[in-house]
GROMACS .gro file of C-alpha atoms in nm:
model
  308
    1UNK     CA    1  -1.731  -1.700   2.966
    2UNK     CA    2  -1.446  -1.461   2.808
    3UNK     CA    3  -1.522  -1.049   2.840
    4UNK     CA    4  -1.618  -0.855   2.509
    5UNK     CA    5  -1.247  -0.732   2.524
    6UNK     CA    6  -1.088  -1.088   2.523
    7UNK     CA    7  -1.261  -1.213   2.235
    8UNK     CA    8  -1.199  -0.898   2.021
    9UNK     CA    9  -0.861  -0.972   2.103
   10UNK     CA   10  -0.848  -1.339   2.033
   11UNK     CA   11  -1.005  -1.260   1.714
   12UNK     CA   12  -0.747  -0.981   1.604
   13UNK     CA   13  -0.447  -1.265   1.678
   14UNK     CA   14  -0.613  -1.476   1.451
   15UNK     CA   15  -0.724  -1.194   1.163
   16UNK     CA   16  -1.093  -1.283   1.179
   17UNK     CA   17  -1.311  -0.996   1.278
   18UNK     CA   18  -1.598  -1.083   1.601
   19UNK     CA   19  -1.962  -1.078   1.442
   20UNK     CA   20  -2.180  -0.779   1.362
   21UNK     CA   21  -2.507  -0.746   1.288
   22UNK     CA   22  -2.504  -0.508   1.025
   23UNK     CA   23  -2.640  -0.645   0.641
   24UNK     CA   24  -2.349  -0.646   0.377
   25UNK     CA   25  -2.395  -0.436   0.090
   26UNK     CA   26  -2.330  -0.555  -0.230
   27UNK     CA   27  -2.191  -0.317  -0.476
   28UNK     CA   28  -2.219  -0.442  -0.837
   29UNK     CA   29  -2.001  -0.192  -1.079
   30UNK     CA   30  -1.951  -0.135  -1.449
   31UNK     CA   31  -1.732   0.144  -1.595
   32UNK     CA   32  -1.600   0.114  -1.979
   33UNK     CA   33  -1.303   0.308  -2.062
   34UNK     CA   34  -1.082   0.277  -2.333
   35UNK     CA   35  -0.681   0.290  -2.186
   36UNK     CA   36  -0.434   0.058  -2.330
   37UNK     CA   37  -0.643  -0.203  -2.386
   38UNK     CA   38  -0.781  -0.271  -2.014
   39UNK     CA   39  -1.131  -0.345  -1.909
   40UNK     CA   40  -1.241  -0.192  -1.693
   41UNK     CA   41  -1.569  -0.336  -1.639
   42UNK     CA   42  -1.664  -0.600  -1.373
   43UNK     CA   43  -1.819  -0.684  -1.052
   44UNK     CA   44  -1.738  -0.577  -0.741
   45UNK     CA   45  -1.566  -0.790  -0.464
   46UNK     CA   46  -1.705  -0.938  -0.234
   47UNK     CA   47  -1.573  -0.785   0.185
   48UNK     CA   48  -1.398  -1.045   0.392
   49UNK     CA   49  -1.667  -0.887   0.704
   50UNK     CA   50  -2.008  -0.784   0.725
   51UNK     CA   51  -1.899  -0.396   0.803
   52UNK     CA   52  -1.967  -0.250   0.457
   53UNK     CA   53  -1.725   0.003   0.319
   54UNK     CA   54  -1.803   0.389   0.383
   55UNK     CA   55  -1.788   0.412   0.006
   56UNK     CA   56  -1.675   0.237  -0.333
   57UNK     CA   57  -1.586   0.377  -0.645
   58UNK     CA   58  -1.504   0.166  -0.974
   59UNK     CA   59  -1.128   0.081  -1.057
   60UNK     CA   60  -0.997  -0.103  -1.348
   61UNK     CA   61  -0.930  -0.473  -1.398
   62UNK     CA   62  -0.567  -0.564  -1.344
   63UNK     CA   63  -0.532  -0.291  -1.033
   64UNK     CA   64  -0.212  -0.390  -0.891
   65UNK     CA   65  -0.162  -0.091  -0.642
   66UNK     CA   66  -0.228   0.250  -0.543
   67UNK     CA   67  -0.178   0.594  -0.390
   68UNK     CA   68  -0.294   0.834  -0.133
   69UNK     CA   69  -0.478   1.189  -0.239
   70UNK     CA   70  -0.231   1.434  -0.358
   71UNK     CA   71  -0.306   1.809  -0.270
   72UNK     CA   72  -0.581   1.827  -0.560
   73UNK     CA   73  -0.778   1.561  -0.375
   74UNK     CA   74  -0.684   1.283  -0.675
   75UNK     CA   75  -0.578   0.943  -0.663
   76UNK     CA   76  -0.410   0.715  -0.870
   77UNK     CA   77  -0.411   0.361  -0.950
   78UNK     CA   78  -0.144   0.151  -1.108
   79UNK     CA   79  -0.268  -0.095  -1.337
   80UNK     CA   80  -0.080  -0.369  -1.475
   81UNK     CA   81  -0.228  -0.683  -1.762
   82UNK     CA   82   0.112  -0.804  -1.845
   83UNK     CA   83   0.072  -0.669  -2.174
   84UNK     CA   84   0.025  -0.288  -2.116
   85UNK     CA   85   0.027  -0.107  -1.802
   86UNK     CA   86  -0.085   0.271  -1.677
   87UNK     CA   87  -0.142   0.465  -1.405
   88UNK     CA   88  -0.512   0.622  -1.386
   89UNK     CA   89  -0.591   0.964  -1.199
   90UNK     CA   90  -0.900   0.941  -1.032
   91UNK     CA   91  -1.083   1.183  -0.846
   92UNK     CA   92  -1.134   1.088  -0.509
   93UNK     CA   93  -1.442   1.331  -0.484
   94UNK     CA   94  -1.671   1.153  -0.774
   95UNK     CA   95  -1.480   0.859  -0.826
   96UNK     CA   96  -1.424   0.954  -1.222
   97UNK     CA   97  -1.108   0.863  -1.439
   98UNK     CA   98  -0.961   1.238  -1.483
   99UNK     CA   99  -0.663   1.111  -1.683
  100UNK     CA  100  -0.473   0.798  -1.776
  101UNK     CA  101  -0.089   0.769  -1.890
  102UNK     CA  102   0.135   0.462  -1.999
  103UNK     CA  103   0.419   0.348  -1.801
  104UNK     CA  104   0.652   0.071  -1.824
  105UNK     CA  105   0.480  -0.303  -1.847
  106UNK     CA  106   0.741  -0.435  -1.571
  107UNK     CA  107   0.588  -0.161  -1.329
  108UNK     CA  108   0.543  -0.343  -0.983
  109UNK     CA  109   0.415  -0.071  -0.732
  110UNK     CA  110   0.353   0.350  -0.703
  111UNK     CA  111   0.379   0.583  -0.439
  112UNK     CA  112   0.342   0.929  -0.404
  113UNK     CA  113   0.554   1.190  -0.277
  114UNK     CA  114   0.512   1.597  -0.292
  115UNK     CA  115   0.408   1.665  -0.616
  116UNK     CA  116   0.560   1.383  -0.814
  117UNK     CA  117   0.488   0.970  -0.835
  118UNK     CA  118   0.703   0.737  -0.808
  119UNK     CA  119   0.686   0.405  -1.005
  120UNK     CA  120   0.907   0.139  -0.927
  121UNK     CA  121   0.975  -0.178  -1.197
  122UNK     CA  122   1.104  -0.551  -1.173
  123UNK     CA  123   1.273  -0.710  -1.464
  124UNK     CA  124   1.491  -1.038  -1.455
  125UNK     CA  125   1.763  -0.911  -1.280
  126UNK     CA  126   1.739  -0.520  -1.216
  127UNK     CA  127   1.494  -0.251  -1.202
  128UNK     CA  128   1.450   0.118  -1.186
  129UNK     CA  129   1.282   0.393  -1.065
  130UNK     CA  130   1.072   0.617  -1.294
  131UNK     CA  131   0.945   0.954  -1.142
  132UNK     CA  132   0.637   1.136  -1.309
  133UNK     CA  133   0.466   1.462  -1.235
  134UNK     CA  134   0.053   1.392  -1.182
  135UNK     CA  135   0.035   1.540  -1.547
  136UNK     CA  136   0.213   1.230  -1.642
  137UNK     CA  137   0.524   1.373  -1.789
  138UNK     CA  138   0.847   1.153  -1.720
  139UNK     CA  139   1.051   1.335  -1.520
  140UNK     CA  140   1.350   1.060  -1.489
  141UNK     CA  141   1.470   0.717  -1.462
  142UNK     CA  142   1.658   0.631  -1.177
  143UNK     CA  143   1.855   0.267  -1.231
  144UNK     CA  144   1.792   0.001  -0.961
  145UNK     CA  145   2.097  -0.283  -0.906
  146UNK     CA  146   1.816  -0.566  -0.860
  147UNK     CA  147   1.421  -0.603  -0.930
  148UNK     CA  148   1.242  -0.348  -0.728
  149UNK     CA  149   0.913  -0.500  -0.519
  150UNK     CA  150   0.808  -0.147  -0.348
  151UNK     CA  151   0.818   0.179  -0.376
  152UNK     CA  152   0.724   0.430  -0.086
  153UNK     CA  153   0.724   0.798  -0.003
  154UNK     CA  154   0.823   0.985   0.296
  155UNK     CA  155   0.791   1.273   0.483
  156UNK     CA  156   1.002   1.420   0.249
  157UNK     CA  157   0.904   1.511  -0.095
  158UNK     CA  158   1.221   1.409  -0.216
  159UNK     CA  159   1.275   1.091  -0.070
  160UNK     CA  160   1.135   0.808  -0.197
  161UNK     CA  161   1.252   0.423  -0.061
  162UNK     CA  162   1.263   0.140  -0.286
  163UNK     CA  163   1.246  -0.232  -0.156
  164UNK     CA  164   1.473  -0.482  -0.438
  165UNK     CA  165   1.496  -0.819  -0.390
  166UNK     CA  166   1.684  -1.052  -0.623
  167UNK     CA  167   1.694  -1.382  -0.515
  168UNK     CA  168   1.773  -1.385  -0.128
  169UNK     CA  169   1.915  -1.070  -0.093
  170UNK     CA  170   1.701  -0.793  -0.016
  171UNK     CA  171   1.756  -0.386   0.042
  172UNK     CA  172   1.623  -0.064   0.085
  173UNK     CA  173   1.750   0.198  -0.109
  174UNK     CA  174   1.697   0.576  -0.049
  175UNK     CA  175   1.616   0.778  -0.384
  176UNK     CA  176   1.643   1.119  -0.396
  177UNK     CA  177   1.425   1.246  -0.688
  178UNK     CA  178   1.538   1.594  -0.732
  179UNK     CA  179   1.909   1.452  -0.799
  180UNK     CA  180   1.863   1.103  -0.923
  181UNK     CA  181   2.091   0.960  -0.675
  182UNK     CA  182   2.074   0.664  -0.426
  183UNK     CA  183   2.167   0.843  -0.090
  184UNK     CA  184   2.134   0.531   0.090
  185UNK     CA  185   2.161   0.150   0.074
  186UNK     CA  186   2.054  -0.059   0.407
  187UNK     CA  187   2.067  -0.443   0.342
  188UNK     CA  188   1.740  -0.616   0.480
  189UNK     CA  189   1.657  -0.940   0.564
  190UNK     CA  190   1.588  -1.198   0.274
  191UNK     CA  191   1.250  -1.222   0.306
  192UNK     CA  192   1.147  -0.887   0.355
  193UNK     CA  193   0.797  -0.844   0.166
  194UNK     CA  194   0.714  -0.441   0.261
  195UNK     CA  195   0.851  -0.156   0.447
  196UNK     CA  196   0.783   0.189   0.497
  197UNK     CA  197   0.961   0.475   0.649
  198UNK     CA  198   0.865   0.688   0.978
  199UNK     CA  199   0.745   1.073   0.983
  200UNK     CA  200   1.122   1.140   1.092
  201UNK     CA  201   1.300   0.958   0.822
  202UNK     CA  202   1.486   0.789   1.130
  203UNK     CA  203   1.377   0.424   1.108
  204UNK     CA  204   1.252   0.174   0.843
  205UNK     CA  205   0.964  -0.042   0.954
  206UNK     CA  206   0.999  -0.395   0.723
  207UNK     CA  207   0.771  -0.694   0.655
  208UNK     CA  208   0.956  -1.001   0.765
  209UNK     CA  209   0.854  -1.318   0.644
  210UNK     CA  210   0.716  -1.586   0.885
  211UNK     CA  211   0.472  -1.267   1.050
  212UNK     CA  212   0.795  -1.005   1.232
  213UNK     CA  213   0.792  -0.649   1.183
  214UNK     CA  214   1.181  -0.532   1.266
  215UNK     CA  215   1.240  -0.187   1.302
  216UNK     CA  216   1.523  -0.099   1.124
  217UNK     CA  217   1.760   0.227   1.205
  218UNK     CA  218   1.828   0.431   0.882
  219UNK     CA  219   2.163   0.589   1.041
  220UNK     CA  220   2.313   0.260   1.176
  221UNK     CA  221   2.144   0.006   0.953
  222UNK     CA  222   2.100  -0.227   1.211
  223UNK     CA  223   1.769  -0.391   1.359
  224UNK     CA  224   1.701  -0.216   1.700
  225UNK     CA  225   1.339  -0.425   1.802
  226UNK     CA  226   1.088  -0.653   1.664
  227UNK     CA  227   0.838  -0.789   1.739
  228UNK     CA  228   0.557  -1.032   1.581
  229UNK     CA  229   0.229  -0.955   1.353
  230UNK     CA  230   0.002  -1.207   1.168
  231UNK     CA  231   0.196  -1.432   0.985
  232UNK     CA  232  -0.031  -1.387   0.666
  233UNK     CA  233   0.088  -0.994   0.603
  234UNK     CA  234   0.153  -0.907   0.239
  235UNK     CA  235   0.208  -0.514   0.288
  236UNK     CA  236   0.238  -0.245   0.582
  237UNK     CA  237   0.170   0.127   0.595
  238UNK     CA  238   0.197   0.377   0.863
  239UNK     CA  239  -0.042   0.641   0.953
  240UNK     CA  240   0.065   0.985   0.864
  241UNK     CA  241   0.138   1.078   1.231
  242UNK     CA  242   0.310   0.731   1.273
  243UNK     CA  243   0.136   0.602   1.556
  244UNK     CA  244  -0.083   0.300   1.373
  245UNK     CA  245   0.136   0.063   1.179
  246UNK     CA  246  -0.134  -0.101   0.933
  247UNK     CA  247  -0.071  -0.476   0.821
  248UNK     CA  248  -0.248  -0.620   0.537
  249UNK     CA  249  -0.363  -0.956   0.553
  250UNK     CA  250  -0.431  -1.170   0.234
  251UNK     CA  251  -0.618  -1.488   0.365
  252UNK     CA  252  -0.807  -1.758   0.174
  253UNK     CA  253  -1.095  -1.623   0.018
  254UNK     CA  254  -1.048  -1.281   0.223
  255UNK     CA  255  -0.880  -1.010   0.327
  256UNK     CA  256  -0.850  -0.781   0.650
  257UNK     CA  257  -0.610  -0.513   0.802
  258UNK     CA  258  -0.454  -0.521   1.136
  259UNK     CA  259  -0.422  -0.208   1.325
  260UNK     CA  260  -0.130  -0.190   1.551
  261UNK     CA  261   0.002   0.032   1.791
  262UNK     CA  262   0.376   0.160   1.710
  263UNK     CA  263   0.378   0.275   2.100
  264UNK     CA  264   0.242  -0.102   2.241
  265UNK     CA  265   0.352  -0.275   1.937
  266UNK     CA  266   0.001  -0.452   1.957
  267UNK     CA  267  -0.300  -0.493   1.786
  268UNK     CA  268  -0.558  -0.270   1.896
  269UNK     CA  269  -0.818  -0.353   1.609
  270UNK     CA  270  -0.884  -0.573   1.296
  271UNK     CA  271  -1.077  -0.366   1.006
  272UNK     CA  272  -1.241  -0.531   0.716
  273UNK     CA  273  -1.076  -0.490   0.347
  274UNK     CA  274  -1.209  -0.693   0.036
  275UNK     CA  275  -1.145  -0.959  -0.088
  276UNK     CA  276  -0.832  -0.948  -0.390
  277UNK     CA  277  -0.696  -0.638  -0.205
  278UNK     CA  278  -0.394  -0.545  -0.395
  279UNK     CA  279  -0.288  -0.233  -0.168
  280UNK     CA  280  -0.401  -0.062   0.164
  281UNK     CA  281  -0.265   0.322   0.175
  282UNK     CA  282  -0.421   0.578   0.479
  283UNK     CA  283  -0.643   0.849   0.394
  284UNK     CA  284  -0.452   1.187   0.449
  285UNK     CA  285  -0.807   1.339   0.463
  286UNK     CA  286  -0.945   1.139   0.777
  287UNK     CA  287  -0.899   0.850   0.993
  288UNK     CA  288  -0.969   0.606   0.664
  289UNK     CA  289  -0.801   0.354   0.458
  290UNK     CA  290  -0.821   0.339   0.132
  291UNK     CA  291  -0.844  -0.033  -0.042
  292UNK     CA  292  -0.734  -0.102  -0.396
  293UNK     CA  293  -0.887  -0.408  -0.528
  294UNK     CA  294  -0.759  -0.589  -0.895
  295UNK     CA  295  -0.778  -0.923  -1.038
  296UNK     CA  296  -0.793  -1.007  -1.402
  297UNK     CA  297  -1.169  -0.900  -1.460
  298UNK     CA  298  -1.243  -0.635  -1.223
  299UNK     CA  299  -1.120  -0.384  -0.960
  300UNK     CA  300  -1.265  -0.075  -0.762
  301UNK     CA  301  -1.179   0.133  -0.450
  302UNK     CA  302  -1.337   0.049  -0.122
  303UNK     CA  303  -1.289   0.325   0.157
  304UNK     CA  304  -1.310   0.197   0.524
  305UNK     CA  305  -1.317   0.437   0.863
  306UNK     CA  306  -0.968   0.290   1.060
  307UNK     CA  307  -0.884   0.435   1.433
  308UNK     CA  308  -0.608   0.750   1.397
   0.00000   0.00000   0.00000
């Protein structure tokens, strides 16, 4: 018969968590509030594991993504129907809507960086950068050359990296916010999906197709290791020390998130996220992960405890 230890590990290969005997709880959630035109009232999803979330707070409907806590303990939330989009403060404390502006209906993803957000937008064959403060006051437009899938912060509140893709040719472009320029272009592989940068602003972690993670040298551009996750990953983050590399994992009816070790490039755990997980960002409060969960009717925030 296998240990304990090799069937938590056999499970975390294949991105089902081992059984637990603790009773799911079932979070129904309503919330109306008027903000260019989106409901935001709905049920709650449903976890892909029996571990229940250490909290959940209502979101809107049509959640595509969302942020960290910024130094005022608030979150925010991009939301996107196809026919208006905003981003919604929340605060992370009570869970309430604090304030809600527009932003472009092409937005594709937000991150947040010092004391500004950055919103990053896809049209047909270019995109752009738009940087706010957390009032919601445009602060610029930066001009992509192609569609732009991701935007993520660094350790530098200036920096910000933006993933574009158009057609098979993929890149990661270094914005600086302060100036407006691109400091930066490092070509990718064509089916890149995610990336985010390390603590030291030395090396680009990416989101290969077909389940690789390559590690990819800012200075040098080139790809100095790789090595494989689960082959289902939609998005990565890094823990703000960079020592846990966290994959998101969209399956059929579910959701979970790998933790991996940057030092032993291997999984050490496999954490439960909802189901119709949009976006998996760390907690800079605690050893947490914060899940952002959207489809067309509903959405809310589901907090989980992850390992530092």
């Amino acid at each position: 018969m296998p240990s304990n230890e090799q069937f938590r590990l056999r499970n975390a290969e294949t991105g089902k968590l081992s059984p637990t005997p603790i009773i799911a709880l079932v979070v129904v959630l309503a919330l109306v509030v008027v903000a260019v035109g989106v409901s935001l009232s709905g049920p709650s999803s449903k976890s892909s594991s029996t571990v229940t979330p250490l909290r959940t707070m209502p979101a809107a409907a049509n959640t595509i993504g969302g942020t960290a806590q910024d130094t005022n303990g608030d979150v925010y939330a991009l939301v996107n129907g196809g026919k208006a989009a905003n981003v919604q403060k929340i605060d992370f404390s009570t869970g309430k809507v604090v304030a809600i502006f527009p932003v472009s209906v092409a937005a594709t993803s937000i991150a947040l960086g010092g004391d500004v957000l950055a919103v990053g937008t896809s049209f047909k064959a270019t995109g752009s950068v738009a940087f706010y403060s957390f009032a919601g006051k445009k602060l610029r437009t930066v001009p992509m050359p192609a569609p732009v899938v991701q935007i993520t912060g660094s350790s530098d509140q200036y920096d910000f990296f933006a993933l574009t893709k158009y057609g098979q040719v993929a890149a990661a472009l270094d914005v600086n916010q302060r100036t407006g320029n691109v400091t930066n272009n490092v070509p990718l592989s064509g089916s890149t999906t995610s990336l985010v940068v390390d603590p030291g602003i030395q090396n680009l972690y990416t989101l290969v197709g077909g389940g690789t993670i390559q590690i990819v040298n800012l200075s040098t551009k080139a790809v100095t290791q790789h090595f494989v996750v689960s082959p289902y990953g939609s998005s990565i983050t890094l823990s703000p020390n960079g020592g846990v590399l966290y994959e998101l994992k969209n399956l059929v009816g579910s959701s979970n998130v790998s933790v991996i070790s940057t030092a032993t490039e291997a999984v050490v755990k496999v954490v439960p996220s909802p189901a119709n997980c949009v976006g998996a960002v760390p907690s800079l409060t605690g050893p947490q992960i914060i899940d952002y969960v959207g489809t067309q009717t509903f959405g809310n925030i589901q907090i989980f405890a992850v390992p530092s």
